[in-house]
Amino acid sequence: MELVATRNKGAEDVLPSESYIWQNTERLMADTAKTYGFREIRFPTFEKTELFIRSVGETTDVVQKEMWTVKGRESTYTLRPEGTAGAIRAVLQNGLLNEAMPQKIYYQISAFRHENVQKGRLWEFHQFGAEMVGSAAPAADAQIIQMAGDILNKLGISTELHINSIGCKQCRTKYYEALRAYFAPDKEKLCETCQSRFEKNPMRLLDCKSEICKGIAANAPIITDYLCDECAEHFAKVKALLESLGIEYTVDPRIVRGLDYYTRTVFEFISRDIGAQATVCGGGRYDGLIEEMGGPSTPALGFAMGMERLILAMKAKENGSSDSVCDLYIVAADSDSTGGKALEATVRTASAARAKGKWAEYDLCGRGFKAQMKYANKIGAKYLVVIGESELESGTVRVKNMATGEESETALDAVADVIG
Ligand code: ATP
Ligand code: MG
């Protein structure tokens, strides 16, 4: 029969031989986030489409081109293209704004975008994200950048930190005018999407991936020349804090980020090891978002890391930590005279080892003695024990260290203790 189970384009399987890399990475992220006081939040995979249009922004690629939207009976829903909208919706809906500020949350989620599938660009991908709600202080920006950098360093990934300030609404009014004046003579040459964004959000023109638009944008005015005094001062303080933490950065006035909700500080961590889709982490401040979503005006900021790109970068460095291996393989050598008692003792010994957190195995495929020994070798078991007639009689077994070949004699019920 033909296999109907073919995988969809843009969605990946993680096999048992690699899932430990994901688990170790996710654990390291959660543990690091905890040291900064961030706790996990979980929220649904889908939200009302309207939430993403309002928060991500109607002039963004995500909203205009990339959302997976389904019509339900009562409303139209979208699979989350990112985490911030859903996380902040959950914060608002559950009254977390009434608790002590700042609220620090993180999440590990799948996200969905209908894009051109390439290496590091998928339809279903995964993010580790963190959000801090309720602090307008430059120290919050520095802490969020420090935490992201800390995680990337611990994963052994070399990245460059690029930062920028895209100001507030006030700075942007003047800046938008300057951008429109700059692009106006070439307006007809811009791609259709950029033409449609020219009036409403000309900053988006700097983020276009088309070569023609990129060329036209090359000498566009830069936002940092248009920052109001408060935004300029905020940015200066963030930079000073990063310097005092010894965190290297480059100010890149071209970073505008792909989501409309950002204000002031924006940043990206870029890896040189994974090809064209090089941004492994993106984030920034979004002081206007909570109010935009119908909540009280509350400053906030965050970042998201793309798990697939991180894992590509870790593999490029060959520094995925190692997987665990089988601790104990027990060969049940039953004969006519033992009548199944060896298997019973094997099963009990394996249970005792598991109770101590050990990975214990015995044959489930009807293999003979020799084939079992071969199998134990193949799976790389650390210790091997044979239970047969004489072991049952004496109540002792020989525990073989498979790496060194050394053997030691032990009481059957003490096997779990000696394979430490
Ligand atoms: P890009 O410019 O590469 O499209 P973005 O600005 O759209 O990225 P964000 O919305 O900031 O990305 O998402 C944060 C991170 O999530 C990115 O830096 C990236 O690592 C990852 N990411 C985003 N989209 C995808 C995707 N389609 N497939 C895999 N990872 C993705
Ligand atoms: Mg994108």
CSV table of C-alpha atoms in Angstrom, one decimal, residues 326 329-331 363 367-381 384-386 400 402:
chain,number,residue,atom,x,y,z
A,326,CYS,CA,21.3,2.6,28.4
A,329,TYR,CA,21.2,-4.6,29.9
A,330,ILE,CA,20.1,-7.8,31.5
A,331,VAL,CA,20.3,-11.1,29.6
A,363,ASP,CA,15.0,-8.6,25.5
A,367,ARG,CA,16.6,-13.1,20.8
A,368,GLY,CA,18.9,-15.9,21.8
A,369,PHE,CA,21.8,-15.5,24.2
A,370,LYS,CA,24.3,-14.4,21.6
A,371,ALA,CA,22.0,-12.0,19.8
A,372,GLN,CA,21.2,-10.4,23.1
A,373,MET,CA,24.9,-9.8,23.8
A,374,LYS,CA,25.2,-8.3,20.4
A,375,TYR,CA,22.2,-6.0,20.9
A,376,ALA,CA,23.5,-4.8,24.3
A,377,ASN,CA,26.7,-3.8,22.5
A,378,LYS,CA,24.8,-2.1,19.7
A,379,ILE,CA,22.8,0.1,22.0
A,380,GLY,CA,26.0,1.0,23.9
A,381,ALA,CA,24.7,-0.3,27.3
A,384,LEU,CA,25.7,-6.0,31.4
A,385,VAL,CA,24.3,-8.7,33.7
A,386,VAL,CA,23.4,-12.3,32.8
A,400,LYS,CA,30.2,-6.3,33.6
A,402,MET,CA,31.1,-2.8,29.0
